[in-house]
PDB file of C-alpha atoms in Angstrom:
ATOM      1  CA  UNK A   1     266.620  -0.192  69.373  1.00  0.00           C
ATOM      2  CA  UNK A   2     265.988   2.480  71.921  1.00  0.00           C
ATOM      3  CA  UNK A   3     268.416   5.356  71.999  1.00  0.00           C
ATOM      4  CA  UNK A   4     270.043   6.508  75.196  1.00  0.00           C
ATOM      5  CA  UNK A   5     269.257  10.105  74.285  1.00  0.00           C
ATOM      6  CA  UNK A   6     265.880  11.502  73.472  1.00  0.00           C
ATOM      7  CA  UNK A   7     265.261  13.706  70.418  1.00  0.00           C
ATOM      8  CA  UNK A   8     266.391  16.894  72.172  1.00  0.00           C
ATOM      9  CA  UNK A   9     269.617  15.309  73.411  1.00  0.00           C
ATOM     10  CA  UNK A  10     268.673  14.899  77.064  1.00  0.00           C
ATOM     11  CA  UNK A  11     269.131  11.486  78.615  1.00  0.00           C
ATOM     12  CA  UNK A  12     266.055   9.408  79.100  1.00  0.00           C
ATOM     13  CA  UNK A  13     265.489   8.408  82.713  1.00  0.00           C
ATOM     14  CA  UNK A  14     264.174   4.932  82.295  1.00  0.00           C
ATOM     15  CA  UNK A  15     265.299   2.419  84.852  1.00  0.00           C
ATOM     16  CA  UNK A  16     266.733  -0.562  82.975  1.00  0.00           C
ATOM     17  CA  UNK A  17     268.126  -2.316  86.037  1.00  0.00           C
ATOM     18  CA  UNK A  18     268.203  -6.078  85.318  1.00  0.00           C
ATOM     19  CA  UNK A  19     265.794  -5.541  82.452  1.00  0.00           C
ATOM     20  CA  UNK A  20     267.368  -7.819  79.836  1.00  0.00           C
ATOM     21  CA  UNK A  21     270.038  -9.576  81.889  1.00  0.00           C
ATOM     22  CA  UNK A  22     271.174  -9.748  85.498  1.00  0.00           C
ATOM     23  CA  UNK A  23     273.624  -6.930  86.188  1.00  0.00           C
ATOM     24  CA  UNK A  24     272.229  -4.460  83.661  1.00  0.00           C
ATOM     25  CA  UNK A  25     272.721  -0.886  84.879  1.00  0.00           C
ATOM     26  CA  UNK A  26     269.921   1.611  85.320  1.00  0.00           C
ATOM     27  CA  UNK A  27     270.882   3.681  82.257  1.00  0.00           C
ATOM     28  CA  UNK A  28     272.312   0.829  80.225  1.00  0.00           C
ATOM     29  CA  UNK A  29     270.630   0.063  76.903  1.00  0.00           C
ATOM     30  CA  UNK A  30     271.111  -3.131  74.933  1.00  0.00           C
ATOM     31  CA  UNK A  31     272.122  -1.959  71.452  1.00  0.00           C
ATOM     32  CA  UNK A  32     272.276  -5.410  69.944  1.00  0.00           C
ATOM     33  CA  UNK A  33     273.062  -8.966  70.847  1.00  0.00           C
ATOM     34  CA  UNK A  34     273.999 -11.925  68.726  1.00  0.00           C
ATOM     35  CA  UNK A  35     274.584 -15.627  68.703  1.00  0.00           C
ATOM     36  CA  UNK A  36     277.015 -17.600  66.629  1.00  0.00           C
ATOM     37  CA  UNK A  37     276.204 -18.431  63.039  1.00  0.00           C
ATOM     38  CA  UNK A  38     274.051 -21.513  62.443  1.00  0.00           C
ATOM     39  CA  UNK A  39     276.916 -23.152  60.566  1.00  0.00           C
ATOM     40  CA  UNK A  40     278.409 -24.061  63.974  1.00  0.00           C
ATOM     41  CA  UNK A  41     275.484 -26.366  64.771  1.00  0.00           C
ATOM     42  CA  UNK A  42     274.830 -27.649  61.266  1.00  0.00           C
ATOM     43  CA  UNK A  43     276.638 -31.010  61.827  1.00  0.00           C
ATOM     44  CA  UNK A  44     274.674 -31.586  65.044  1.00  0.00           C
ATOM     45  CA  UNK A  45     271.410 -30.870  63.258  1.00  0.00           C
ATOM     46  CA  UNK A  46     272.221 -33.417  60.558  1.00  0.00           C
ATOM     47  CA  UNK A  47     273.089 -36.040  63.194  1.00  0.00           C
ATOM     48  CA  UNK A  48     269.904 -35.280  65.125  1.00  0.00           C
ATOM     49  CA  UNK A  49     267.710 -35.581  62.036  1.00  0.00           C
ATOM     50  CA  UNK A  50     269.527 -38.789  61.114  1.00  0.00           C
ATOM     51  CA  UNK A  51     268.860 -40.225  64.577  1.00  0.00           C
ATOM     52  CA  UNK A  52     265.186 -39.292  64.472  1.00  0.00           C
ATOM     53  CA  UNK A  53     264.582 -40.708  61.000  1.00  0.00           C
ATOM     54  CA  UNK A  54     266.934 -43.716  60.980  1.00  0.00           C
ATOM     55  CA  UNK A  55     266.286 -45.176  64.437  1.00  0.00           C
ATOM     56  CA  UNK A  56     262.690 -46.413  63.815  1.00  0.00           C
ATOM     57  CA  UNK A  57     263.520 -48.460  60.665  1.00  0.00           C
ATOM     58  CA  UNK A  58     266.657 -49.869  62.315  1.00  0.00           C
ATOM     59  CA  UNK A  59     264.615 -50.722  65.383  1.00  0.00           C
ATOM     60  CA  UNK A  60     262.125 -52.680  63.279  1.00  0.00           C
ATOM     61  CA  UNK A  61     264.912 -54.326  61.299  1.00  0.00           C
ATOM     62  CA  UNK A  62     266.697 -55.601  64.396  1.00  0.00           C
ATOM     63  CA  UNK A  63     263.645 -56.505  66.485  1.00  0.00           C
ATOM     64  CA  UNK A  64     264.586 -60.213  66.497  1.00  0.00           C
ATOM     65  CA  UNK A  65     267.932 -59.428  68.110  1.00  0.00           C
ATOM     66  CA  UNK A  66     267.158 -58.097  71.625  1.00  0.00           C
ATOM     67  CA  UNK A  67     270.750 -57.276  72.516  1.00  0.00           C
ATOM     68  CA  UNK A  68     271.248 -55.154  69.410  1.00  0.00           C
ATOM     69  CA  UNK A  69     267.896 -53.464  69.982  1.00  0.00           C
ATOM     70  CA  UNK A  70     268.990 -52.588  73.493  1.00  0.00           C
ATOM     71  CA  UNK A  71     272.283 -51.077  72.280  1.00  0.00           C
ATOM     72  CA  UNK A  72     270.488 -49.210  69.505  1.00  0.00           C
ATOM     73  CA  UNK A  73     268.046 -47.811  72.051  1.00  0.00           C
ATOM     74  CA  UNK A  74     270.816 -46.683  74.396  1.00  0.00           C
ATOM     75  CA  UNK A  75     272.914 -45.189  71.580  1.00  0.00           C
ATOM     76  CA  UNK A  76     270.022 -43.332  69.977  1.00  0.00           C
ATOM     77  CA  UNK A  77     268.937 -41.921  73.364  1.00  0.00           C
ATOM     78  CA  UNK A  78     272.477 -40.739  74.018  1.00  0.00           C
ATOM     79  CA  UNK A  79     272.877 -39.112  70.592  1.00  0.00           C
ATOM     80  CA  UNK A  80     269.390 -37.589  70.754  1.00  0.00           C
ATOM     81  CA  UNK A  81     270.051 -35.837  74.082  1.00  0.00           C
ATOM     82  CA  UNK A  82     273.605 -34.855  73.158  1.00  0.00           C
ATOM     83  CA  UNK A  83     272.491 -33.169  69.945  1.00  0.00           C
ATOM     84  CA  UNK A  84     269.654 -31.308  71.625  1.00  0.00           C
ATOM     85  CA  UNK A  85     272.049 -30.064  74.302  1.00  0.00           C
ATOM     86  CA  UNK A  86     274.274 -28.769  71.481  1.00  0.00           C
ATOM     87  CA  UNK A  87     271.312 -26.903  70.025  1.00  0.00           C
ATOM     88  CA  UNK A  88     270.440 -25.426  73.433  1.00  0.00           C
ATOM     89  CA  UNK A  89     274.049 -24.358  73.955  1.00  0.00           C
ATOM     90  CA  UNK A  90     273.837 -22.419  70.700  1.00  0.00           C
ATOM     91  CA  UNK A  91     271.155 -20.229  72.284  1.00  0.00           C
ATOM     92  CA  UNK A  92     273.034 -19.783  75.563  1.00  0.00           C
ATOM     93  CA  UNK A  93     276.250 -18.384  74.089  1.00  0.00           C
ATOM     94  CA  UNK A  94     275.581 -14.746  73.338  1.00  0.00           C
ATOM     95  CA  UNK A  95     277.428 -11.490  72.884  1.00  0.00           C
ATOM     96  CA  UNK A  96     275.641  -8.403  74.168  1.00  0.00           C
ATOM     97  CA  UNK A  97     276.577  -4.906  73.077  1.00  0.00           C
ATOM     98  CA  UNK A  98     275.289  -2.141  75.314  1.00  0.00           C
ATOM     99  CA  UNK A  99     275.982   1.582  75.329  1.00  0.00           C
ATOM    100  CA  UNK A 100     278.728   1.026  77.973  1.00  0.00           C
ATOM    101  CA  UNK A 101     280.270  -2.365  77.399  1.00  0.00           C
ATOM    102  CA  UNK A 102     280.504  -5.591  75.525  1.00  0.00           C
ATOM    103  CA  UNK A 103     279.470  -8.734  77.381  1.00  0.00           C
ATOM    104  CA  UNK A 104     280.315 -12.224  76.226  1.00  0.00           C
ATOM    105  CA  UNK A 105     278.445 -15.086  77.852  1.00  0.00           C
ATOM    106  CA  UNK A 106     280.083 -18.452  77.302  1.00  0.00           C
ATOM    107  CA  UNK A 107     277.432 -20.580  78.911  1.00  0.00           C
ATOM    108  CA  UNK A 108     276.448 -24.163  78.358  1.00  0.00           C
ATOM    109  CA  UNK A 109     273.520 -26.041  79.788  1.00  0.00           C
ATOM    110  CA  UNK A 110     275.489 -27.849  82.490  1.00  0.00           C
ATOM    111  CA  UNK A 111     279.251 -27.551  82.368  1.00  0.00           C
ATOM    112  CA  UNK A 112     280.219 -23.929  81.735  1.00  0.00           C
ATOM    113  CA  UNK A 113     279.147 -20.454  82.825  1.00  0.00           C
ATOM    114  CA  UNK A 114     281.765 -17.877  81.864  1.00  0.00           C
ATOM    115  CA  UNK A 115     281.211 -14.131  81.532  1.00  0.00           C
ATOM    116  CA  UNK A 116     283.573 -11.608  80.000  1.00  0.00           C
ATOM    117  CA  UNK A 117     282.883  -7.881  80.206  1.00  0.00           C
ATOM    118  CA  UNK A 118     284.837  -5.346  78.161  1.00  0.00           C
ATOM    119  CA  UNK A 119     284.406  -1.628  78.697  1.00  0.00           C
ATOM    120  CA  UNK A 120     283.944   0.125  75.355  1.00  0.00           C
ATOM    121  CA  UNK A 121     286.728   2.615  76.137  1.00  0.00           C
ATOM    122  CA  UNK A 122     289.177  -0.295  76.490  1.00  0.00           C
ATOM    123  CA  UNK A 123     288.690  -1.302  72.868  1.00  0.00           C
ATOM    124  CA  UNK A 124     291.518   0.165  70.819  1.00  0.00           C
ATOM    125  CA  UNK A 125     290.889  -1.336  67.380  1.00  0.00           C
ATOM    126  CA  UNK A 126     288.426  -3.689  65.812  1.00  0.00           C
ATOM    127  CA  UNK A 127     289.318  -6.030  63.013  1.00  0.00           C
ATOM    128  CA  UNK A 128     286.884  -7.966  60.869  1.00  0.00           C
ATOM    129  CA  UNK A 129     288.047 -11.122  59.093  1.00  0.00           C
ATOM    130  CA  UNK A 130     285.954 -12.935  56.555  1.00  0.00           C
ATOM    131  CA  UNK A 131     288.188 -15.195  54.512  1.00  0.00           C
ATOM    132  CA  UNK A 132     287.116 -18.264  52.574  1.00  0.00           C
ATOM    133  CA  UNK A 133     284.315 -19.223  50.261  1.00  0.00           C
ATOM    134  CA  UNK A 134     281.875 -20.496  52.881  1.00  0.00           C
ATOM    135  CA  UNK A 135     282.291 -17.472  55.134  1.00  0.00           C
ATOM    136  CA  UNK A 136     281.611 -15.057  52.293  1.00  0.00           C
ATOM    137  CA  UNK A 137     278.677 -17.008  50.879  1.00  0.00           C
ATOM    138  CA  UNK A 138     277.002 -17.557  54.262  1.00  0.00           C
ATOM    139  CA  UNK A 139     278.119 -14.140  55.543  1.00  0.00           C
ATOM    140  CA  UNK A 140     279.901 -14.876  58.783  1.00  0.00           C
ATOM    141  CA  UNK A 141     283.395 -14.244  60.067  1.00  0.00           C
ATOM    142  CA  UNK A 142     285.659 -13.293  62.937  1.00  0.00           C
ATOM    143  CA  UNK A 143     285.790 -10.065  64.876  1.00  0.00           C
ATOM    144  CA  UNK A 144     289.065  -9.341  66.617  1.00  0.00           C
ATOM    145  CA  UNK A 145     289.118  -6.722  69.355  1.00  0.00           C
ATOM    146  CA  UNK A 146     292.482  -5.190  70.223  1.00  0.00           C
ATOM    147  CA  UNK A 147     292.364  -3.903  73.776  1.00  0.00           C
ATOM    148  CA  UNK A 148     294.213  -0.792  74.910  1.00  0.00           C
ATOM    149  CA  UNK A 149     294.956  -1.947  78.453  1.00  0.00           C
ATOM    150  CA  UNK A 150     297.179  -4.800  77.359  1.00  0.00           C
ATOM    151  CA  UNK A 151     298.538  -6.462  74.268  1.00  0.00           C
ATOM    152  CA  UNK A 152     295.740  -8.997  74.447  1.00  0.00           C
ATOM    153  CA  UNK A 153     293.181  -9.479  71.751  1.00  0.00           C
ATOM    154  CA  UNK A 154     289.757 -11.005  72.036  1.00  0.00           C
ATOM    155  CA  UNK A 155     288.391 -12.904  69.073  1.00  0.00           C
ATOM    156  CA  UNK A 156     284.757 -13.659  68.444  1.00  0.00           C
ATOM    157  CA  UNK A 157     284.406 -16.565  66.037  1.00  0.00           C
ATOM    158  CA  UNK A 158     281.512 -17.348  63.683  1.00  0.00           C
ATOM    159  CA  UNK A 159     279.887 -13.933  64.015  1.00  0.00           C
ATOM    160  CA  UNK A 160     276.879 -13.687  61.680  1.00  0.00           C
ATOM    161  CA  UNK A 161     276.699 -10.519  59.573  1.00  0.00           C
ATOM    162  CA  UNK A 162     280.032  -9.258  60.938  1.00  0.00           C
ATOM    163  CA  UNK A 163     279.711  -5.948  59.071  1.00  0.00           C
ATOM    164  CA  UNK A 164     276.668  -4.995  61.078  1.00  0.00           C
ATOM    165  CA  UNK A 165     278.337  -5.816  64.397  1.00  0.00           C
ATOM    166  CA  UNK A 166     281.541  -4.057  63.310  1.00  0.00           C
ATOM    167  CA  UNK A 167     279.655  -0.852  62.497  1.00  0.00           C
ATOM    168  CA  UNK A 168     277.575  -0.966  65.665  1.00  0.00           C
ATOM    169  CA  UNK A 169     280.581  -1.397  67.973  1.00  0.00           C
ATOM    170  CA  UNK A 170     282.299   1.551  66.308  1.00  0.00           C
ATOM    171  CA  UNK A 171     279.193   3.725  66.544  1.00  0.00           C
ATOM    172  CA  UNK A 172     278.410   2.895  70.178  1.00  0.00           C
ATOM    173  CA  UNK A 173     282.044   3.295  71.201  1.00  0.00           C
ATOM    174  CA  UNK A 174     282.247   6.720  69.539  1.00  0.00           C
ATOM    175  CA  UNK A 175     279.038   7.848  71.268  1.00  0.00           C
ATOM    176  CA  UNK A 176     280.265   6.580  74.625  1.00  0.00           C
ATOM    177  CA  UNK A 177     283.615   8.381  74.346  1.00  0.00           C
ATOM    178  CA  UNK A 178     281.919  11.621  73.256  1.00  0.00           C
ATOM    179  CA  UNK A 179     279.500  11.393  76.158  1.00  0.00           C
ATOM    180  CA  UNK A 180     282.324  10.893  78.660  1.00  0.00           C
ATOM    181  CA  UNK A 181     284.267  13.820  77.193  1.00  0.00           C
ATOM    182  CA  UNK A 182     281.187  16.003  77.415  1.00  0.00           C
ATOM    183  CA  UNK A 183     280.744  15.045  81.058  1.00  0.00           C
ATOM    184  CA  UNK A 184     284.383  15.857  81.820  1.00  0.00           C
ATOM    185  CA  UNK A 185     284.133  19.230  80.082  1.00  0.00           C
ATOM    186  CA  UNK A 186     280.981  19.943  82.014  1.00  0.00           C
ATOM    187  CA  UNK A 187     282.808  19.106  85.244  1.00  0.00           C
ATOM    188  CA  UNK A 188     285.644  21.502  84.320  1.00  0.00           C
ATOM    189  CA  UNK A 189     283.129  24.227  83.515  1.00  0.00           C
ATOM    190  CA  UNK A 190     281.527  23.675  86.919  1.00  0.00           C
ATOM    191  CA  UNK A 191     284.971  23.987  88.566  1.00  0.00           C
ATOM    192  CA  UNK A 192     284.915  20.362  89.536  1.00  0.00           C
ATOM    193  CA  UNK A 193     287.902  18.071  89.138  1.00  0.00           C
ATOM    194  CA  UNK A 194     287.546  16.041  85.932  1.00  0.00           C
ATOM    195  CA  UNK A 195     287.685  12.659  87.531  1.00  0.00           C
ATOM    196  CA  UNK A 196     285.750   9.475  87.363  1.00  0.00           C
ATOM    197  CA  UNK A 197     283.506  10.935  90.033  1.00  0.00           C
ATOM    198  CA  UNK A 198     282.143  13.252  87.337  1.00  0.00           C
ATOM    199  CA  UNK A 199     280.377  10.311  85.847  1.00  0.00           C
ATOM    200  CA  UNK A 200     277.110   9.764  87.681  1.00  0.00           C
ATOM    201  CA  UNK A 201     277.154   6.718  89.909  1.00  0.00           C
ATOM    202  CA  UNK A 202     274.309   5.237  87.952  1.00  0.00           C
ATOM    203  CA  UNK A 203     276.453   5.305  84.786  1.00  0.00           C
ATOM    204  CA  UNK A 204     279.622   3.861  86.268  1.00  0.00           C
ATOM    205  CA  UNK A 205     280.168   0.356  85.061  1.00  0.00           C
ATOM    206  CA  UNK A 206     282.616  -2.351  85.815  1.00  0.00           C
ATOM    207  CA  UNK A 207     280.625  -4.398  88.248  1.00  0.00           C
ATOM    208  CA  UNK A 208     278.722  -7.072  86.457  1.00  0.00           C
TER     209      UNK A 208
ATOM    210  CA  UNK B   1     263.875 -60.895  78.900  1.00  0.00           C
ATOM    211  CA  UNK B   2     263.323 -59.489  82.392  1.00  0.00           C
ATOM    212  CA  UNK B   3     266.809 -57.960  82.533  1.00  0.00           C
ATOM    213  CA  UNK B   4     266.180 -56.481  79.120  1.00  0.00           C
ATOM    214  CA  UNK B   5     263.016 -54.777  80.365  1.00  0.00           C
ATOM    215  CA  UNK B   6     264.810 -53.487  83.456  1.00  0.00           C
ATOM    216  CA  UNK B   7     267.496 -51.897  81.258  1.00  0.00           C
ATOM    217  CA  UNK B   8     264.806 -50.593  78.937  1.00  0.00           C
ATOM    218  CA  UNK B   9     263.038 -48.909  81.843  1.00  0.00           C
ATOM    219  CA  UNK B  10     266.328 -47.570  83.185  1.00  0.00           C
ATOM    220  CA  UNK B  11     267.278 -45.979  79.854  1.00  0.00           C
ATOM    221  CA  UNK B  12     263.919 -44.274  79.567  1.00  0.00           C
ATOM    222  CA  UNK B  13     263.933 -43.125  83.177  1.00  0.00           C
ATOM    223  CA  UNK B  14     267.353 -41.563  82.647  1.00  0.00           C
ATOM    224  CA  UNK B  15     266.226 -40.113  79.328  1.00  0.00           C
ATOM    225  CA  UNK B  16     263.085 -38.487  80.719  1.00  0.00           C
ATOM    226  CA  UNK B  17     264.908 -37.351  83.862  1.00  0.00           C
ATOM    227  CA  UNK B  18     267.647 -35.700  81.826  1.00  0.00           C
ATOM    228  CA  UNK B  19     265.114 -34.017  79.542  1.00  0.00           C
ATOM    229  CA  UNK B  20     263.277 -32.549  82.541  1.00  0.00           C
ATOM    230  CA  UNK B  21     266.550 -31.412  84.106  1.00  0.00           C
ATOM    231  CA  UNK B  22     267.663 -29.781  80.830  1.00  0.00           C
ATOM    232  CA  UNK B  23     264.375 -27.927  80.443  1.00  0.00           C
ATOM    233  CA  UNK B  24     264.554 -26.811  84.091  1.00  0.00           C
ATOM    234  CA  UNK B  25     268.029 -25.364  83.435  1.00  0.00           C
ATOM    235  CA  UNK B  26     266.782 -23.692  80.255  1.00  0.00           C
ATOM    236  CA  UNK B  27     263.852 -22.161  82.096  1.00  0.00           C
ATOM    237  CA  UNK B  28     266.346 -20.597  84.524  1.00  0.00           C
ATOM    238  CA  UNK B  29     268.255 -19.141  81.584  1.00  0.00           C
ATOM    239  CA  UNK B  30     265.145 -17.798  79.837  1.00  0.00           C
ATOM    240  CA  UNK B  31     264.103 -16.189  83.111  1.00  0.00           C
ATOM    241  CA  UNK B  32     267.515 -14.560  83.657  1.00  0.00           C
ATOM    242  CA  UNK B  33     268.125 -13.338  80.087  1.00  0.00           C
ATOM    243  CA  UNK B  34     265.123 -11.653  78.520  1.00  0.00           C
ATOM    244  CA  UNK B  35     266.872 -10.524  75.373  1.00  0.00           C
ATOM    245  CA  UNK B  36     265.044  -8.588  72.659  1.00  0.00           C
ATOM    246  CA  UNK B  37     264.857 -11.336  70.047  1.00  0.00           C
ATOM    247  CA  UNK B  38     264.497 -10.542  66.378  1.00  0.00           C
ATOM    248  CA  UNK B  39     264.784 -12.346  63.080  1.00  0.00           C
ATOM    249  CA  UNK B  40     268.507 -11.545  63.153  1.00  0.00           C
ATOM    250  CA  UNK B  41     269.111 -13.454  66.391  1.00  0.00           C
ATOM    251  CA  UNK B  42     266.815 -16.470  66.053  1.00  0.00           C
ATOM    252  CA  UNK B  43     268.005 -19.712  64.509  1.00  0.00           C
ATOM    253  CA  UNK B  44     266.908 -19.660  60.844  1.00  0.00           C
ATOM    254  CA  UNK B  45     265.084 -16.419  61.702  1.00  0.00           C
ATOM    255  CA  UNK B  46     262.136 -18.087  63.453  1.00  0.00           C
ATOM    256  CA  UNK B  47     263.170 -20.895  65.848  1.00  0.00           C
ATOM    257  CA  UNK B  48     262.826 -19.629  69.410  1.00  0.00           C
ATOM    258  CA  UNK B  49     264.366 -21.406  72.372  1.00  0.00           C
ATOM    259  CA  UNK B  50     260.896 -22.150  73.737  1.00  0.00           C
ATOM    260  CA  UNK B  51     259.943 -23.945  70.508  1.00  0.00           C
ATOM    261  CA  UNK B  52     263.086 -26.030  70.705  1.00  0.00           C
ATOM    262  CA  UNK B  53     262.479 -26.927  74.376  1.00  0.00           C
ATOM    263  CA  UNK B  54     258.884 -27.928  73.580  1.00  0.00           C
ATOM    264  CA  UNK B  55     260.022 -30.055  70.634  1.00  0.00           C
ATOM    265  CA  UNK B  56     262.613 -31.677  72.880  1.00  0.00           C
ATOM    266  CA  UNK B  57     260.049 -32.679  75.513  1.00  0.00           C
ATOM    267  CA  UNK B  58     257.574 -33.909  72.892  1.00  0.00           C
ATOM    268  CA  UNK B  59     260.232 -35.943  71.035  1.00  0.00           C
ATOM    269  CA  UNK B  60     261.462 -37.487  74.294  1.00  0.00           C
ATOM    270  CA  UNK B  61     257.915 -38.566  75.108  1.00  0.00           C
ATOM    271  CA  UNK B  62     257.377 -39.849  71.545  1.00  0.00           C
ATOM    272  CA  UNK B  63     260.654 -41.792  71.745  1.00  0.00           C
ATOM    273  CA  UNK B  64     259.514 -43.465  74.963  1.00  0.00           C
ATOM    274  CA  UNK B  65     255.990 -44.307  73.760  1.00  0.00           C
ATOM    275  CA  UNK B  66     257.070 -45.446  70.311  1.00  0.00           C
ATOM    276  CA  UNK B  67     259.894 -47.735  71.521  1.00  0.00           C
ATOM    277  CA  UNK B  68     257.615 -49.229  74.212  1.00  0.00           C
ATOM    278  CA  UNK B  69     254.881 -50.001  71.706  1.00  0.00           C
ATOM    279  CA  UNK B  70     257.391 -51.427  69.223  1.00  0.00           C
ATOM    280  CA  UNK B  71     258.840 -53.778  71.809  1.00  0.00           C
ATOM    281  CA  UNK B  72     255.427 -54.834  73.122  1.00  0.00           C
ATOM    282  CA  UNK B  73     254.208 -55.623  69.606  1.00  0.00           C
ATOM    283  CA  UNK B  74     257.308 -57.670  68.770  1.00  0.00           C
TER     284      UNK B  74
END
């Protein structure tokens, strides 16, 4: 991934506005993004494969019974489309970690389009849970974010390789806090009030 | 038999219509979110959304053609 800072520590001035997703800020870099583990769509994949491979023989077996053939046709079409929509939904639900915030997109093909944005400074603690045989063998688990602004927690379920995501959130959060502190100290040194205004407008986030 | 064929045509019209609608919605998503995909984010490390959408359209067409031929032969 590209770093926000160049080798000599100066910020790179590349305009990333709407580069990877709508609402991306000019200086915002996507550190990583992830989808849920494939175990969440495993049952749908089995049903889909079953429909594809079992419908033709059943169709031939029941060809003398037109009513049953009709119901089989309707049922297989319904299951076929339903399972593919499940597979598509797997791709649409993503979690994006940038150098400013964490964005959760809970989108489905037709029925849902929910976005949740969490500023990295609002994350107090991160907890990783990986309990059970299947979760440890297939390497997925839950990430629980404890937010500082309220007693609420946000849980991401079925996160693949949770260790990697856990480390990345911690790293990016630490960098973000250090950068903000440096900007505030710079503002104090320049005899400017250390306020939010010290952060360049291009780096202020909160508006998706 | 005529009613049967009408229902048959209706099912396939709905099926193909839904498939086109789904792919249209997916195209909108792919256009809006150009995420840097890698082997860590793809399903089974290689299945891209475009592959899945193509397979979906092809299988819908195959389903239509195959069931039509089967019924015509019987």
